[in-house]
PDB file of C-alpha atoms in Angstrom:
ATOM      1  CA  MET S   1      -3.617  -3.747  31.677  1.00 71.00           C
ATOM      2  CA  SER S   2      -0.869  -1.243  31.182  1.00 88.00           C
ATOM      3  CA  THR S   3      -0.733   0.941  28.121  1.00 94.00           C
ATOM      4  CA  HIS S   4       2.182   2.207  26.105  1.00 96.00           C
ATOM      5  CA  HIS S   5       2.532   5.627  24.538  1.00 97.00           C
ATOM      6  CA  ILE S   6       3.377   5.472  20.842  1.00 98.00           C
ATOM      7  CA  GLU S   7       4.132   8.167  18.302  1.00 98.00           C
ATOM      8  CA  MET S   8       4.526   7.815  14.562  1.00 98.00           C
ATOM      9  CA  SER S   9       4.262   9.671  11.314  1.00 98.00           C
ATOM     10  CA  LEU S  10       0.980   8.445   9.840  1.00 97.00           C
ATOM     11  CA  ASN S  11       0.520   9.414   6.203  1.00 96.00           C
ATOM     12  CA  GLY S  12       2.868  12.320   6.835  1.00 95.00           C
ATOM     13  CA  LEU S  13       1.090  13.588   9.931  1.00 96.00           C
ATOM     14  CA  ARG S  14       2.142  13.160  13.549  1.00 97.00           C
ATOM     15  CA  CYS S  15       0.015  10.564  15.315  1.00 97.00           C
ATOM     16  CA  ALA S  16       0.215   9.562  18.970  1.00 96.00           C
ATOM     17  CA  GLY S  17      -1.785   7.248  21.133  1.00 95.00           C
ATOM     18  CA  GLU S  18      -1.965   4.983  24.122  1.00 96.00           C
ATOM     19  CA  VAL S  19      -2.180   1.282  23.299  1.00 97.00           C
ATOM     20  CA  GLU S  20      -2.097  -1.989  25.121  1.00 96.00           C
ATOM     21  CA  ALA S  21       0.949  -4.072  24.211  1.00 95.00           C
ATOM     22  CA  ARG S  22      -1.195  -6.709  22.492  1.00 96.00           C
ATOM     23  CA  VAL S  23      -3.034  -4.367  20.064  1.00 97.00           C
ATOM     24  CA  SER S  24      -2.191  -5.041  16.430  1.00 98.00           C
ATOM     25  CA  LEU S  25      -1.159  -2.229  14.135  1.00 98.00           C
ATOM     26  CA  ALA S  26      -4.221  -2.975  12.000  1.00 98.00           C
ATOM     27  CA  ASP S  27      -6.563  -2.563  14.954  1.00 98.00           C
ATOM     28  CA  PHE S  28      -4.826   0.648  16.061  1.00 98.00           C
ATOM     29  CA  LEU S  29      -5.014   2.122  12.548  1.00 98.00           C
ATOM     30  CA  ARG S  30      -8.690   1.217  12.089  1.00 97.00           C
ATOM     31  CA  ASP S  31     -10.102   1.693  15.575  1.00 97.00           C
ATOM     32  CA  ASP S  32      -7.961   4.422  17.107  1.00 96.00           C
ATOM     33  CA  ALA S  33      -6.639   6.404  14.149  1.00 96.00           C
ATOM     34  CA  GLY S  34      -9.703   5.987  11.896  1.00 96.00           C
ATOM     35  CA  TYR S  35      -7.888   4.691   8.815  1.00 96.00           C
ATOM     36  CA  THR S  36     -10.418   2.135   7.646  1.00 95.00           C
ATOM     37  CA  GLY S  37      -8.695   1.538   4.315  1.00 94.00           C
ATOM     38  CA  VAL S  38      -6.647  -1.021   6.240  1.00 96.00           C
ATOM     39  CA  HIS S  39      -8.838  -4.080   5.832  1.00 96.00           C
ATOM     40  CA  LEU S  40      -8.831  -7.126   8.068  1.00 94.00           C
ATOM     41  CA  GLY S  41      -9.342 -10.356   6.189  1.00 92.00           C
ATOM     42  CA  CYS S  42      -7.623 -13.390   7.609  1.00 92.00           C
ATOM     43  CA  GLU S  43      -5.743 -11.747  10.511  1.00 92.00           C
ATOM     44  CA  HIS S  44      -2.952 -14.291   9.886  1.00 94.00           C
ATOM     45  CA  GLY S  45      -0.884 -12.423   7.275  1.00 91.00           C
ATOM     46  CA  VAL S  46      -2.078 -14.619   4.421  1.00 93.00           C
ATOM     47  CA  CYS S  47      -4.573 -12.493   2.465  1.00 95.00           C
ATOM     48  CA  GLY S  48      -2.635  -9.205   2.259  1.00 95.00           C
ATOM     49  CA  ALA S  49      -5.707  -6.987   2.753  1.00 96.00           C
ATOM     50  CA  CYS S  50      -4.103  -5.208   5.726  1.00 97.00           C
ATOM     51  CA  THR S  51      -0.865  -4.280   3.941  1.00 97.00           C
ATOM     52  CA  VAL S  52       0.591  -0.894   4.884  1.00 98.00           C
ATOM     53  CA  ARG S  53       4.068   0.541   4.507  1.00 97.00           C
ATOM     54  CA  VAL S  54       6.270   0.950   7.562  1.00 98.00           C
ATOM     55  CA  ASP S  55       9.340   3.063   6.907  1.00 97.00           C
ATOM     56  CA  GLY S  56       8.691   2.538   3.189  1.00 94.00           C
ATOM     57  CA  VAL S  57       8.448  -1.259   3.283  1.00 95.00           C
ATOM     58  CA  ALA S  58       5.213  -3.192   2.753  1.00 96.00           C
ATOM     59  CA  GLN S  59       4.156  -4.975   5.943  1.00 97.00           C
ATOM     60  CA  ARG S  60       1.110  -6.919   7.093  1.00 98.00           C
ATOM     61  CA  ALA S  61      -0.503  -4.715   9.743  1.00 98.00           C
ATOM     62  CA  CYS S  62      -2.301  -7.685  11.301  1.00 97.00           C
ATOM     63  CA  LEU S  63       1.051  -9.302  12.136  1.00 97.00           C
ATOM     64  CA  MET S  64       2.622  -6.229  13.705  1.00 98.00           C
ATOM     65  CA  LEU S  65       1.908  -4.801  17.098  1.00 98.00           C
ATOM     66  CA  ALA S  66       1.161  -1.096  17.274  1.00 98.00           C
ATOM     67  CA  VAL S  67       4.017  -0.655  19.772  1.00 98.00           C
ATOM     68  CA  GLN S  68       6.438  -1.923  17.102  1.00 98.00           C
ATOM     69  CA  VAL S  69       5.889   1.175  14.956  1.00 98.00           C
ATOM     70  CA  ASP S  70       6.687   3.681  17.681  1.00 98.00           C
ATOM     71  CA  GLY S  71       8.914   6.254  15.976  1.00 98.00           C
ATOM     72  CA  CYS S  72       8.265   4.914  12.473  1.00 98.00           C
ATOM     73  CA  ALA S  73       6.652   6.350   9.359  1.00 98.00           C
ATOM     74  CA  VAL S  74       3.458   4.451   8.532  1.00 98.00           C
ATOM     75  CA  GLN S  75       1.565   4.843   5.282  1.00 97.00           C
ATOM     76  CA  THR S  76      -1.912   3.526   4.591  1.00 97.00           C
ATOM     77  CA  ILE S  77      -3.897   3.553   1.357  1.00 95.00           C
ATOM     78  CA  GLU S  78      -5.300   6.916   2.429  1.00 93.00           C
ATOM     79  CA  GLY S  79      -1.790   8.398   2.119  1.00 93.00           C
ATOM     80  CA  LEU S  80      -0.824   6.758  -1.162  1.00 90.00           C
ATOM     81  CA  ALA S  81      -2.285   9.267  -3.657  1.00 75.00           C
ATOM     82  CA  ALA S  82       0.009  12.145  -2.731  1.00 66.00           C
ATOM     83  CA  GLU S  83       3.086   9.959  -3.180  1.00 66.00           C
ATOM     84  CA  THR S  84       2.105   8.447  -6.529  1.00 58.00           C
ATOM     85  CA  GLY S  85       1.148  11.537  -8.459  1.00 56.00           C
ATOM     86  CA  GLY S  86      -2.212  12.383  -6.948  1.00 56.00           C
ATOM     87  CA  GLY S  87      -3.158  15.213  -4.679  1.00 52.00           C
ATOM     88  CA  SER S  88      -3.171  15.423  -0.940  1.00 50.00           C
ATOM     89  CA  ASP S  89      -6.945  15.148  -0.789  1.00 49.00           C
ATOM     90  CA  SER S  90      -8.807  11.880  -1.031  1.00 51.00           C
ATOM     91  CA  ASP S  91     -10.556  12.887  -4.276  1.00 62.00           C
ATOM     92  CA  THR S  92      -7.385  12.891  -6.388  1.00 78.00           C
ATOM     93  CA  LEU S  93      -6.026   9.489  -7.363  1.00 87.00           C
ATOM     94  CA  GLY S  94      -2.385   8.573  -7.684  1.00 90.00           C
ATOM     95  CA  ASP S  95      -1.163   6.853 -10.845  1.00 94.00           C
ATOM     96  CA  LEU S  96      -1.566   3.329  -9.450  1.00 94.00           C
ATOM     97  CA  GLN S  97      -5.052   4.029  -8.166  1.00 94.00           C
ATOM     98  CA  ALA S  98      -6.087   5.644 -11.466  1.00 94.00           C
ATOM     99  CA  ALA S  99      -4.739   2.656 -13.412  1.00 96.00           C
ATOM    100  CA  PHE S 100      -6.712   0.281 -11.191  1.00 95.00           C
ATOM    101  CA  LYS S 101      -9.819   2.324 -11.948  1.00 94.00           C
ATOM    102  CA  ARG S 102      -9.134   2.362 -15.722  1.00 95.00           C
ATOM    103  CA  HIS S 103      -8.564  -1.400 -15.822  1.00 95.00           C
ATOM    104  CA  HIS S 104     -11.512  -2.218 -13.550  1.00 93.00           C
ATOM    105  CA  ALA S 105      -9.075  -3.902 -11.179  1.00 92.00           C
ATOM    106  CA  LEU S 106     -11.139  -2.945  -8.148  1.00 85.00           C
ATOM    107  CA  GLN S 107     -14.215  -5.170  -8.287  1.00 84.00           C
ATOM    108  CA  CYS S 108     -15.397  -5.480  -4.663  1.00 88.00           C
ATOM    109  CA  GLY S 109     -12.383  -3.495  -3.451  1.00 87.00           C
ATOM    110  CA  PHE S 110     -11.641  -5.514  -0.339  1.00 91.00           C
ATOM    111  CA  CYS S 111      -8.145  -6.564  -1.447  1.00 93.00           C
ATOM    112  CA  SER S 112      -7.368  -3.438  -3.469  1.00 94.00           C
ATOM    113  CA  ALA S 113      -5.821  -1.300  -0.743  1.00 94.00           C
ATOM    114  CA  GLY S 114      -3.367  -4.004   0.284  1.00 96.00           C
ATOM    115  CA  ILE S 115      -2.429  -4.771  -3.308  1.00 96.00           C
ATOM    116  CA  LEU S 116      -1.911  -1.088  -4.062  1.00 96.00           C
ATOM    117  CA  MET S 117       0.358  -0.689  -1.023  1.00 96.00           C
ATOM    118  CA  SER S 118       2.439  -3.717  -1.986  1.00 96.00           C
ATOM    119  CA  ALA S 119       2.632  -2.611  -5.616  1.00 96.00           C
ATOM    120  CA  ALA S 120       3.744   0.903  -4.637  1.00 95.00           C
ATOM    121  CA  ASP S 121       6.554  -0.494  -2.503  1.00 95.00           C
ATOM    122  CA  TRP S 122       7.516  -3.156  -5.041  1.00 97.00           C
ATOM    123  CA  LEU S 123       7.606  -0.824  -8.068  1.00 97.00           C
ATOM    124  CA  GLN S 124      10.213   1.284  -6.288  1.00 94.00           C
ATOM    125  CA  ARG S 125      12.473  -1.763  -6.167  1.00 96.00           C
ATOM    126  CA  VAL S 126      11.441  -3.348  -9.499  1.00 97.00           C
ATOM    127  CA  PRO S 127      10.626  -0.398 -11.763  1.00 96.00           C
ATOM    128  CA  THR S 128      10.317  -2.345 -15.039  1.00 96.00           C
ATOM    129  CA  PRO S 129       8.760  -5.703 -14.162  1.00 98.00           C
ATOM    130  CA  THR S 130       7.636  -8.473 -16.447  1.00 98.00           C
ATOM    131  CA  GLU S 131       4.149  -9.947 -16.234  1.00 98.00           C
ATOM    132  CA  VAL S 132       5.571 -13.019 -14.509  1.00 98.00           C
ATOM    133  CA  GLN S 133       7.254 -10.843 -11.885  1.00 98.00           C
ATOM    134  CA  VAL S 134       4.036  -8.929 -11.222  1.00 98.00           C
ATOM    135  CA  ARG S 135       2.141 -12.178 -10.787  1.00 97.00           C
ATOM    136  CA  GLU S 136       4.816 -13.432  -8.368  1.00 97.00           C
ATOM    137  CA  MET S 137       4.507 -10.231  -6.324  1.00 96.00           C
ATOM    138  CA  LEU S 138       0.741 -10.647  -6.250  1.00 96.00           C
ATOM    139  CA  SER S 139       1.019 -14.210  -4.955  1.00 94.00           C
ATOM    140  CA  GLY S 140       0.946 -12.782  -1.431  1.00 91.00           C
ATOM    141  CA  HIS S 141      -2.530 -11.335  -1.981  1.00 94.00           C
ATOM    142  CA  LEU S 142      -5.873 -13.053  -2.223  1.00 92.00           C
ATOM    143  CA  CYS S 143      -8.433 -11.638  -4.665  1.00 89.00           C
ATOM    144  CA  ARG S 144     -11.605 -13.551  -5.380  1.00 85.00           C
ATOM    145  CA  CYS S 145     -13.155 -11.136  -7.879  1.00 85.00           C
ATOM    146  CA  THR S 146     -10.775 -10.193 -10.667  1.00 79.00           C
ATOM    147  CA  GLY S 147      -8.754 -13.251 -11.593  1.00 83.00           C
ATOM    148  CA  TYR S 148      -5.786 -10.838 -11.246  1.00 94.00           C
ATOM    149  CA  THR S 149      -5.690 -10.045 -14.987  1.00 95.00           C
ATOM    150  CA  PRO S 150      -6.811  -6.406 -14.677  1.00 95.00           C
ATOM    151  CA  ILE S 151      -4.593  -5.921 -11.627  1.00 96.00           C
ATOM    152  CA  VAL S 152      -1.552  -7.148 -13.555  1.00 97.00           C
ATOM    153  CA  ALA S 153      -2.454  -4.931 -16.518  1.00 97.00           C
ATOM    154  CA  ALA S 154      -2.785  -1.868 -14.278  1.00 97.00           C
ATOM    155  CA  ILE S 155       0.567  -2.429 -12.572  1.00 98.00           C
ATOM    156  CA  LEU S 156       2.335  -3.043 -15.894  1.00 98.00           C
ATOM    157  CA  GLU S 157       0.773   0.111 -17.357  1.00 98.00           C
ATOM    158  CA  VAL S 158       2.047   2.225 -14.467  1.00 97.00           C
ATOM    159  CA  ALA S 159       5.523   0.680 -14.672  1.00 98.00           C
ATOM    160  CA  GLN S 160       5.656   1.450 -18.414  1.00 97.00           C
ATOM    161  CA  ALA S 161       4.426   5.022 -17.964  1.00 97.00           C
ATOM    162  CA  ARG S 162       6.923   5.682 -15.186  1.00 96.00           C
ATOM    163  CA  ALA S 163       9.738   4.219 -17.297  1.00 96.00           C
ATOM    164  CA  GLU S 164       8.796   6.524 -20.180  1.00 96.00           C
ATOM    165  CA  VAL S 165       8.805   9.570 -17.890  1.00 95.00           C
ATOM    166  CA  HIS S 166      12.154   8.507 -16.451  1.00 92.00           C
ATOM    167  CA  ALA S 167      13.621   8.078 -19.956  1.00 93.00           C
ATOM    168  CA  ALA S 168      12.269  11.466 -21.081  1.00 92.00           C
ATOM    169  CA  ASN S 169      13.725  13.162 -18.011  1.00 91.00           C
ATOM    170  CA  ALA S 170      17.090  11.476 -18.585  1.00 88.00           C
ATOM    171  CA  THR S 171      17.077  12.677 -22.216  1.00 88.00           C
ATOM    172  CA  LYS S 172      16.255  16.250 -21.109  1.00 86.00           C
ATOM    173  CA  ALA S 173      19.020  16.177 -18.502  1.00 86.00           C
ATOM    174  CA  ALA S 174      21.537  14.959 -21.110  1.00 85.00           C
ATOM    175  CA  HIS S 175      20.722  17.908 -23.392  1.00 79.00           C
ATOM    176  CA  VAL S 176      21.034  20.588 -20.710  1.00 71.00           C
TER     177      VAL S 176
END
């Protein structure tokens, strides 16, 4: 079979590889690039465990082919901390990850990475959500452990904290 050369920005770093046309993005990220935070659950786009961000938008990596992201910016859970207030190393959590930890929203952890990636994308578009809106966003993710209550609480906490920081910054800017 013929292979295709692909290049992308992967968690802010240049990544290149040779892939067969039929290789999913999830398989490329896990098997070739070593980003095992991308979990494979259903491999049909239903469970959400494989969610990554492609050019800033949450996508199911099991439904995309690796060749489709040639030239794109791809972010996995491993790259989320630096963007959401954490450090660039894997030991420093971003605000969403820390809130999940505080609220015990992790449980087995299988769905967590996908939910965190979707929440990060979604909170950029819906910065002050209601509980109902958070639950609607989560409807695309399957979690068998938590009953979603701690996940919802964690996302709402982060939204509130970010709103408070935004308001404080706006007040400072008005007084300058």
